[in-house]
Coordinates of C-alpha atoms in Angstrom, one line a residue:
X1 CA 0.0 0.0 0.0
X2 CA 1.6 3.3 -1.1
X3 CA 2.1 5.8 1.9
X4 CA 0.3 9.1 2.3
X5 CA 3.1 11.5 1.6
X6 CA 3.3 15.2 0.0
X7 CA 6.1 15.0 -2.7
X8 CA 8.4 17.3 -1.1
X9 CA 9.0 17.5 2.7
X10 CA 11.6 19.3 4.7
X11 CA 13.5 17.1 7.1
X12 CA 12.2 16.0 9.7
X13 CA 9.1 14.7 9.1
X14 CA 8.0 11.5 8.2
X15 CA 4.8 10.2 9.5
X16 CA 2.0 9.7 7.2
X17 CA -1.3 12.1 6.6
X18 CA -4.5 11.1 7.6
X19 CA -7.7 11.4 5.3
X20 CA -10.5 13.3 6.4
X21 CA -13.9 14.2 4.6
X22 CA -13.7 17.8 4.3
X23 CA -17.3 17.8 6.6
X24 CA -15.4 16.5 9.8
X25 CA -13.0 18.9 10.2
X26 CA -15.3 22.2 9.6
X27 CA -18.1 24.2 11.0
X28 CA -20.6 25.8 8.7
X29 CA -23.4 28.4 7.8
X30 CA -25.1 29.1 4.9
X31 CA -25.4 32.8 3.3
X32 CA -28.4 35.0 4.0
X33 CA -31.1 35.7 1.6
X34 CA -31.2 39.8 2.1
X35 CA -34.0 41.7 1.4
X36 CA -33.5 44.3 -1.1
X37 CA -35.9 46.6 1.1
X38 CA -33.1 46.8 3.3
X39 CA -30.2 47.9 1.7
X40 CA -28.4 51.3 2.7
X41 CA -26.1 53.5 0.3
X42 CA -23.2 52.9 3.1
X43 CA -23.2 50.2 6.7
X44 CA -22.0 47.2 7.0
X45 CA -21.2 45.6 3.4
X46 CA -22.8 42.5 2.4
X47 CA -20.8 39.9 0.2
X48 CA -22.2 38.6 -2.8
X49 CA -21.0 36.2 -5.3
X50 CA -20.2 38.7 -7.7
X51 CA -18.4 40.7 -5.6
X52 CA -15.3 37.7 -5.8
X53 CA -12.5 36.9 -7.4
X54 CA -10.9 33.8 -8.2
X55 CA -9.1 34.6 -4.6
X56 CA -10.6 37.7 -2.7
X57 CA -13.1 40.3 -2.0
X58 CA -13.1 42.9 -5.0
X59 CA -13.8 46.6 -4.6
X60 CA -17.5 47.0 -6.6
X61 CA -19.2 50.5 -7.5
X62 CA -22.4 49.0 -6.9
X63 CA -21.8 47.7 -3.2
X64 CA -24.8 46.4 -1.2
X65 CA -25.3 47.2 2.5
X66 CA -27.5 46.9 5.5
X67 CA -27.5 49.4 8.3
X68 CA -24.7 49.0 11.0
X69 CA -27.2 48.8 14.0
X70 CA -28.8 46.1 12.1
X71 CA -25.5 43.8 13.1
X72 CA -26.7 42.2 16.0
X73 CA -29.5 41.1 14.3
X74 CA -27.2 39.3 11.1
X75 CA -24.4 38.4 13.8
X76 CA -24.7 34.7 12.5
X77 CA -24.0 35.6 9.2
X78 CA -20.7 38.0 10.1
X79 CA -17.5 36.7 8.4
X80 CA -14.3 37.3 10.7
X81 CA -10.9 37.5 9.6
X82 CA -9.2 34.0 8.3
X83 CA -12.5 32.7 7.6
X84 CA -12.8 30.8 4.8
X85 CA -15.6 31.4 2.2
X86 CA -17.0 29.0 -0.5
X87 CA -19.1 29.5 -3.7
X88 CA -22.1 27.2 -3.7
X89 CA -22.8 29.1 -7.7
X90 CA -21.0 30.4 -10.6
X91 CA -19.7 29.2 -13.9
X92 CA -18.3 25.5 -14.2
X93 CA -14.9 24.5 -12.1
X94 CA -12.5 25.0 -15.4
X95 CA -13.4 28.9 -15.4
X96 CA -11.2 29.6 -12.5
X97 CA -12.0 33.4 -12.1
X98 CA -15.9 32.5 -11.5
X99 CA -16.1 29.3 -10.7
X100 CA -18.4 27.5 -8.5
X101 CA -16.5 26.2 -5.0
X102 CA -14.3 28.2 -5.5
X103 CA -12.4 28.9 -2.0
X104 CA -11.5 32.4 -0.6
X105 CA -10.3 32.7 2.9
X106 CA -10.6 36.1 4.5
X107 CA -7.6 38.7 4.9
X108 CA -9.1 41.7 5.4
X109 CA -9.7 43.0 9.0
X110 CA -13.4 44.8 7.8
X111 CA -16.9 43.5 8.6
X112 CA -18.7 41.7 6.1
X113 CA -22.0 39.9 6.1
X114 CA -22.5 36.5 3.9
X115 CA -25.2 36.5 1.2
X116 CA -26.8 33.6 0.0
X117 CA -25.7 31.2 -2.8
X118 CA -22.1 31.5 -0.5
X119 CA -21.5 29.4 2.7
X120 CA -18.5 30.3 5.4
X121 CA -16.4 27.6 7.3
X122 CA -14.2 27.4 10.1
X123 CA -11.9 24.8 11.3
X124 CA -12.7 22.8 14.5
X125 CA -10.0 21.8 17.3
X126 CA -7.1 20.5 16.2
X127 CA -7.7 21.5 12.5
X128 CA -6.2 24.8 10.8
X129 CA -8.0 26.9 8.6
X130 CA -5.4 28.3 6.7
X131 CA -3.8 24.5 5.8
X132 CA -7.2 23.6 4.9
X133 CA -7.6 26.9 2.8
X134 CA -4.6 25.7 1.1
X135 CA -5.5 22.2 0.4
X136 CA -9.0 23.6 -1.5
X137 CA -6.2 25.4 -3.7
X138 CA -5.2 21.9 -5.1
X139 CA -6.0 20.7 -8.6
X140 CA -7.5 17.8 -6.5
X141 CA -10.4 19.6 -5.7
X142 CA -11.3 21.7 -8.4
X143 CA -11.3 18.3 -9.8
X144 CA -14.1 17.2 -7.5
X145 CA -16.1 20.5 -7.8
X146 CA -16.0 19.1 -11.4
X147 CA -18.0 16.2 -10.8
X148 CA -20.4 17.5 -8.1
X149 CA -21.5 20.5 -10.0
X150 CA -24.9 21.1 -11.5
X151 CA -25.9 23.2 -14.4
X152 CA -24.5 24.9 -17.5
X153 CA -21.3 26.7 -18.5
X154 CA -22.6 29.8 -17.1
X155 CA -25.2 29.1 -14.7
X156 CA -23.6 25.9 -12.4
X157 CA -24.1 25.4 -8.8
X158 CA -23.1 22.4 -5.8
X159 CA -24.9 21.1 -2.9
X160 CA -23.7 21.9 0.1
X161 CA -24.0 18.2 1.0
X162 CA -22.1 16.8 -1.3
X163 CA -19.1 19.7 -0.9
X164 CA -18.8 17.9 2.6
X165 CA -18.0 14.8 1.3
X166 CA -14.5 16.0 -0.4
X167 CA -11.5 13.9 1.0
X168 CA -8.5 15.8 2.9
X169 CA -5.0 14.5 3.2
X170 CA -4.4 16.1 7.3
X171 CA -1.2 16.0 9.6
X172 CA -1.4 16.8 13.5
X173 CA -2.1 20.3 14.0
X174 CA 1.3 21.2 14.5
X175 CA 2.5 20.3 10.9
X176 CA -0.8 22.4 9.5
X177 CA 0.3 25.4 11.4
X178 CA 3.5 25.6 10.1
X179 CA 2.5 24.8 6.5
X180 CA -0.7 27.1 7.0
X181 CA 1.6 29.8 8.1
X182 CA 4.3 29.4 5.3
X183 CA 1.9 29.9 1.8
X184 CA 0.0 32.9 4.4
X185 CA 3.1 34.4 4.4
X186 CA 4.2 33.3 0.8
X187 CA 0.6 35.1 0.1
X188 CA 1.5 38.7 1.9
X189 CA 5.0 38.3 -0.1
X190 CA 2.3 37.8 -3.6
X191 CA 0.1 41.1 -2.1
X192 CA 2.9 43.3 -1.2
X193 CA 5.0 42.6 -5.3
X194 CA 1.0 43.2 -6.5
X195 CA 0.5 46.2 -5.0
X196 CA 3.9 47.7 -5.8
X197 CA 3.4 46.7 -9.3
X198 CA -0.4 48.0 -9.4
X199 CA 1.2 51.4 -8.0
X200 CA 4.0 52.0 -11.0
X201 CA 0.8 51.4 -13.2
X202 CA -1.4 54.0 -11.3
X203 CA 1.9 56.4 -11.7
X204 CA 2.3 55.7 -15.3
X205 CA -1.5 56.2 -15.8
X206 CA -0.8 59.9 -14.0
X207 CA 2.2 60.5 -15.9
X208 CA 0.3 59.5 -19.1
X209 CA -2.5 62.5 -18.3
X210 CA 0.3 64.9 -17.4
X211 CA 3.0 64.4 -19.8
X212 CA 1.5 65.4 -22.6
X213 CA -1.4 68.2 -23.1
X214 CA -4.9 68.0 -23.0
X215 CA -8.2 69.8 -23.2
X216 CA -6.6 72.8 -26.0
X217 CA -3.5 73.1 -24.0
X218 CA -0.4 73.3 -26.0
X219 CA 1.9 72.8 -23.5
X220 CA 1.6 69.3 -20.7
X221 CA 1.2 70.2 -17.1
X222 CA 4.4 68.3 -16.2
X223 CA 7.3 69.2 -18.1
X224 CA 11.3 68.1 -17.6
X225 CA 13.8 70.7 -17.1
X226 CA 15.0 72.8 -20.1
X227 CA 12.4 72.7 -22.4
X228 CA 9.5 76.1 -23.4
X229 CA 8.0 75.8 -26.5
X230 CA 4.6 75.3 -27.7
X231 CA 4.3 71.6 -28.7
X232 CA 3.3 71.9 -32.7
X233 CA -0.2 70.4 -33.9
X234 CA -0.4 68.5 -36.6
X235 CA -3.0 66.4 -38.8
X236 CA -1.9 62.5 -38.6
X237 CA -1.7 62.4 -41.9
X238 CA 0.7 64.9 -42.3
X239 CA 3.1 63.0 -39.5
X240 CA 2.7 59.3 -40.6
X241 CA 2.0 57.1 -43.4
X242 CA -0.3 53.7 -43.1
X243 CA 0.6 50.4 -44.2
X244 CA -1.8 47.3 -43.4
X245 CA -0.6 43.8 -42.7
X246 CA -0.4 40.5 -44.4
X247 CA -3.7 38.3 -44.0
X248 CA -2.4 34.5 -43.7
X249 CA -4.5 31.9 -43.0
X250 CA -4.5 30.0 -39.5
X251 CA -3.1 26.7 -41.5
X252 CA -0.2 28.6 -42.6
X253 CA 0.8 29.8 -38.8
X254 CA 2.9 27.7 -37.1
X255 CA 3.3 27.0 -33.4
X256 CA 7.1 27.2 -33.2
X257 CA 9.8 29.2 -35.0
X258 CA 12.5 27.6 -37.8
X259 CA 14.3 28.8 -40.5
X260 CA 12.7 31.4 -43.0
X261 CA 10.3 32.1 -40.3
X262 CA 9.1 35.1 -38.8
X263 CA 6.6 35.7 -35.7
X264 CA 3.1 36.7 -37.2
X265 CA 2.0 39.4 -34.4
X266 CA -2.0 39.3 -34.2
X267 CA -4.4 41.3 -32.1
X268 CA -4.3 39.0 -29.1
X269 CA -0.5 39.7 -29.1
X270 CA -1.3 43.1 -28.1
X271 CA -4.7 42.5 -25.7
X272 CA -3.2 39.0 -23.6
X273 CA -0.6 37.9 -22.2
X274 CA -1.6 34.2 -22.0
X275 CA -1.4 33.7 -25.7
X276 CA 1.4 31.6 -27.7
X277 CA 3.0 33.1 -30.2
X278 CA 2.4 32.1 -33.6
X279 CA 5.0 32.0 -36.9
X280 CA 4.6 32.0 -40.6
X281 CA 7.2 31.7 -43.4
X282 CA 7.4 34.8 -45.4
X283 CA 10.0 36.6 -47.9
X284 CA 8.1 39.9 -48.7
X285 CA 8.9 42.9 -47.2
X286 CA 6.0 44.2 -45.2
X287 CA 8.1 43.4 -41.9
X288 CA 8.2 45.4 -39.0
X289 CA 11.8 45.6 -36.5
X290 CA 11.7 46.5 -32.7
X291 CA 11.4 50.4 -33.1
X292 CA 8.0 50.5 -35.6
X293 CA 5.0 51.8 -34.7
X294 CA 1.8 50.1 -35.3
X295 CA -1.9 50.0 -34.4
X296 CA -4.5 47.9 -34.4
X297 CA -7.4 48.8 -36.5
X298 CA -10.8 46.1 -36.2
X299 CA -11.7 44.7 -32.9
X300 CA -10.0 47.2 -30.1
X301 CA -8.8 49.8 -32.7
X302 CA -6.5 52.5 -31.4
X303 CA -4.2 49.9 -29.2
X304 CA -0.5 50.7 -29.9
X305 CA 2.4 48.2 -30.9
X306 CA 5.7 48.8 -30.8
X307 CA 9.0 46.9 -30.0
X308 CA 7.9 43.8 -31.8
X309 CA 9.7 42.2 -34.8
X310 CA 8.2 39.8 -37.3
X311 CA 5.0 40.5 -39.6
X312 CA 1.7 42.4 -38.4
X313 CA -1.7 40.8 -39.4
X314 CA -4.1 42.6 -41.3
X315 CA -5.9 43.9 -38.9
X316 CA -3.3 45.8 -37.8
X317 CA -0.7 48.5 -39.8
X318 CA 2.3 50.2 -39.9
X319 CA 2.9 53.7 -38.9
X320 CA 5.4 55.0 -41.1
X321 CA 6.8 58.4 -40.0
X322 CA 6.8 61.4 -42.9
X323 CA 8.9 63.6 -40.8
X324 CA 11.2 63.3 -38.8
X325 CA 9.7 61.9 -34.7
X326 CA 11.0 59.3 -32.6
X327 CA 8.5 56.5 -32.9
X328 CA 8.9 56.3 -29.0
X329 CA 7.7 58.9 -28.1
X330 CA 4.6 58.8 -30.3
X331 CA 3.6 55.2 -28.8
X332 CA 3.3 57.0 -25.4
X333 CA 1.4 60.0 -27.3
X334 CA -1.0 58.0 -28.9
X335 CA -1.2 55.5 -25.7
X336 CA -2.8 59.0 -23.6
X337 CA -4.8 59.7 -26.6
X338 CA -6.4 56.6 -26.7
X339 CA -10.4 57.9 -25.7
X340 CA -9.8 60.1 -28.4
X341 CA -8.7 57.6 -31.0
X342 CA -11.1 54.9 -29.6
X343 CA -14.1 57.4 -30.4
X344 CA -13.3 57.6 -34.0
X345 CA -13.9 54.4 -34.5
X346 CA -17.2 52.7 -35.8
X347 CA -20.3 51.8 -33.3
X348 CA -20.7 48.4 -34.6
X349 CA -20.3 45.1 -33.3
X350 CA -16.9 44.6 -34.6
X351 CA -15.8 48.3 -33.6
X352 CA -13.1 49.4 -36.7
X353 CA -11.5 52.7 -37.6
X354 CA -10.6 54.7 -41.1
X355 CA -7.8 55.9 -42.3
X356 CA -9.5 58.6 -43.2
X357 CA -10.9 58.7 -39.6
X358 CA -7.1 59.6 -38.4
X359 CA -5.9 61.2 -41.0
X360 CA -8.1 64.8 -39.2
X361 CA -6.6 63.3 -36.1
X362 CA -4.7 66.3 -34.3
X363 CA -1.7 65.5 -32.5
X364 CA 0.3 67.8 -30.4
X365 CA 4.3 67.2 -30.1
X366 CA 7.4 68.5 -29.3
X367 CA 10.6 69.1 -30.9
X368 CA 12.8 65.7 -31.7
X369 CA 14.9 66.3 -28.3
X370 CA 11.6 66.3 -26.2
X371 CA 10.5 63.6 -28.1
X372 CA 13.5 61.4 -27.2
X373 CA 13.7 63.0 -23.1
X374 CA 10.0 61.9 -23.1
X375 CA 9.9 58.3 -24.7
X376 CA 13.2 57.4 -22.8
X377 CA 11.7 58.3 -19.8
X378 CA 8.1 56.2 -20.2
X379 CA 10.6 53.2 -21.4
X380 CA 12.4 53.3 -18.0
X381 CA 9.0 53.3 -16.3
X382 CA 7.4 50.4 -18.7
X383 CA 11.1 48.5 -18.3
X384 CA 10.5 48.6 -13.9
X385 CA 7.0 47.5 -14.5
X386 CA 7.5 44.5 -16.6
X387 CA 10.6 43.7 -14.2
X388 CA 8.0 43.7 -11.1
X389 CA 5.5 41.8 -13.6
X390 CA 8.4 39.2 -14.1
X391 CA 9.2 39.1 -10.1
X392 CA 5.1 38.5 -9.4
X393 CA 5.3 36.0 -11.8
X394 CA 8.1 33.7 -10.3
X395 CA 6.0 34.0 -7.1
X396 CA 3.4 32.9 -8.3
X397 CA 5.1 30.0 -9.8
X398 CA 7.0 29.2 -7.0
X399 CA 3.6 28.8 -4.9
X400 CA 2.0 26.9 -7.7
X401 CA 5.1 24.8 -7.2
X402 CA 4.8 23.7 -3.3
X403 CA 1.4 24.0 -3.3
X404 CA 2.1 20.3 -6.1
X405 CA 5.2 19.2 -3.6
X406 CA 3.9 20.4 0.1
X407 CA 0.8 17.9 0.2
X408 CA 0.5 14.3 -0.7
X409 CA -0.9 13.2 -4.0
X410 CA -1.2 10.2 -6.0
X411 CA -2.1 8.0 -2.9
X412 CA 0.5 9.4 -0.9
X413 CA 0.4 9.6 2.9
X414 CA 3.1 12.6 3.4
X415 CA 4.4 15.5 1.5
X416 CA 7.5 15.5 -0.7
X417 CA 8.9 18.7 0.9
X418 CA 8.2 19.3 4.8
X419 CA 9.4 21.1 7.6
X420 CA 11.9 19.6 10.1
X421 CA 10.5 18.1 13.4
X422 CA 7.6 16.2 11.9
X423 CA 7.1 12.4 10.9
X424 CA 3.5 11.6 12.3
X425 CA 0.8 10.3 8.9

């Protein structure tokens, strides 16, 4: 008989897990069926399905409430810090973001009230909430959401009942608390790189507004050292050129580079970041090298490109200067002039713009020395961003990667990696 053993375990410990069903270890309640009557523009928040995440509480314009001297009388249904909170609707378990079970275990400090179609749990003694918060994060159980659900794509849901029944791998308390306490604090570490990085985009989106004029101005509001002139307006057309790109069918794209091949940049290239690239062998010369300028015209026209190498699809073309600029710069101009450019373009379902929709474009710039100061500057800010993008990444990796070695799998009765001092199943 195989033993019950995570993949990875620090030294230490050896003694095999113990299986639980997940309705032994927990206490429950079920979400609250508020009364619309009842809601206030500002109290004590109540948390709905839709106000979730894949993994937390999001802030939401249209917030519910109920009135704070009402409390007492929804005390039951008051979820306290480190509580975990679980779905019972919401798409099927493959659509991660909205999917029903999903698990979400409370970090902030606020009070919140539980609506229905959610339930709340808490560990009994001897059982730790955040170990078993961490064990719902396993493929293990989204796999068994899979099989309990109910329902279409869209619309699925899970009884309560049969949640309960999910099996747990579970070490003496001790072990829980330390590997409970380890992904928490692998989970601050995650927050902390998220919110620096979701700062440098705030500050970017600030130096985007104030960089470069607006509202009839002709000269931005912030401004580096050394430079007075009016910035010159211009028509578009009378600053760049438009070339479209090559249309190849999806049979001619391949899925990895070789010889005569060039990377075939499509829209999704631009919009995701979750996309593969794709390749297609081509000798023309309607190419594009790192410092071109492009845009994407059908679909979500007005989004810049630039710094790629390969060949654009045809719903995207070339910028081609007609005077002298520093293509840059002008992918930071037309990145704050975006609304504008994004207006132009055609109400339909498949939103598209003309070139003779930008051609009467007017466009504000500097001289060529600006132009560099400016783009150099907005490169140093994108080149921190993506390094904190990279560094959130590897995080998120790493915890992907003990959260596979740190519990047992595949029949096992202990983890692979675990700390030192423990050898209990």
């Amino acid at each position: 008989m195989s033993k019950k053993v995570p993949q990875i375990r620090f030294n230490g410990f050896t003694d095999p897990w113990e299986d639980r069903k997940l309705g032994e270890v927990i206490n429950y309640i079920k979400g609250f069926a508020f009364k619309s009557k009842d809601y206030k523009k500002k109290g004590i928040r109540i948390i709905r399905v839709s106000d979730l995440s894949s993994d937390k509480i999001t802030e939401s314009k249209d917030s519910i409430f109920v009135s704070n001297k009402d409390l007492d009388i929804y005390e039951k249904y008051k979820i306290n810090h480190e509580e975990i909170i679980i779905t019972t609707v919401g798409s099927k378990a493959y659509m991660k973001d909205s999917a029903v079970g999903r698990p979400i275990i409370i970090r902030e400090k606020e009070t919140y009230l539980l609506n229905q179609n959610l339930v709340k749990i808490t560990s009994i003694n001897n059982y730790n909430n955040n170990f078993i918060y961490y064990q719902l994060l396993q493929p293990k159980y989204s796999n068994y959401i899979s099989t309990i659900e109910r329902g279409n794509a869209n619309q699925a849901n899970i009884a309560i009942n049969d949640l309960w029944e999910y099996t747990l791998l579970i070490p003496k308390i001790e072990e829980q608390e330390k590997i409970g306490s380890f992904f928490k604090q692998l989970d601050n570490t995650i927050a902390l790189h998220q919110r620096k990085l979701d700062l440098l985009k705030e500050q970017k989106k600030g130096y985007l507004q104030k960089m470069f004029p607006k509202n009839g101005a002709k000269v931005p509001e912030l401004r580096f050292a050394g430079f007075a002139d009016d910035w010159e307006e211009r028509k578009l057309e009378d600053i760049f050129l438009y070339k479209q790109g090559q249309q190849v069918p999806v049979e001619n794209q391949f899925t990895k580079p070789g010889k005569h091949r060039h990377r075939f940049i499509r829209i999704v290239d631009l919009t995701t970041t979750d996309e593969e690239p794709r390749y297609i062998e081509y000798s023309g010369h309607n190419t594009i090298s790192a410092t071109d300028l492009f845009m994407i015209r059908y679909g979500k026209p007005g989004v810049i490109g630039y710094g790629y190498e390969g060949v654009i699809a045809n719903n995207l073309f070339k910028l081609i200067p007609k005077v002298k600029v520093n293509n840059r710069f002008f992918k930071y101009r037309l990145d704050s002039m975006y609304p504008k450019i994004q207006s132009l373009s055609s109400s339909t379902t498949m939103p598209a713009i003309s070139f003779k929709s930008l051609d009467v474009l007017d466009v504000r710039y500097p001289d060529i020395k600006e132009q560099e100061k400016i783009g150099a500057f907005f490169k140093q800010l994108d080149d921190t961003i993506a390094l904190h993008q990279r560094k959130l990444d590897l995080l998120k990796e790493q915890k992907k990667g003990y959260l596979q070695k740190m519990f047992p799998k595949n029949g096992a009765k202990v983890p692979e990696l675990r700390f030192a001092g423990f050898a209990d199943d």
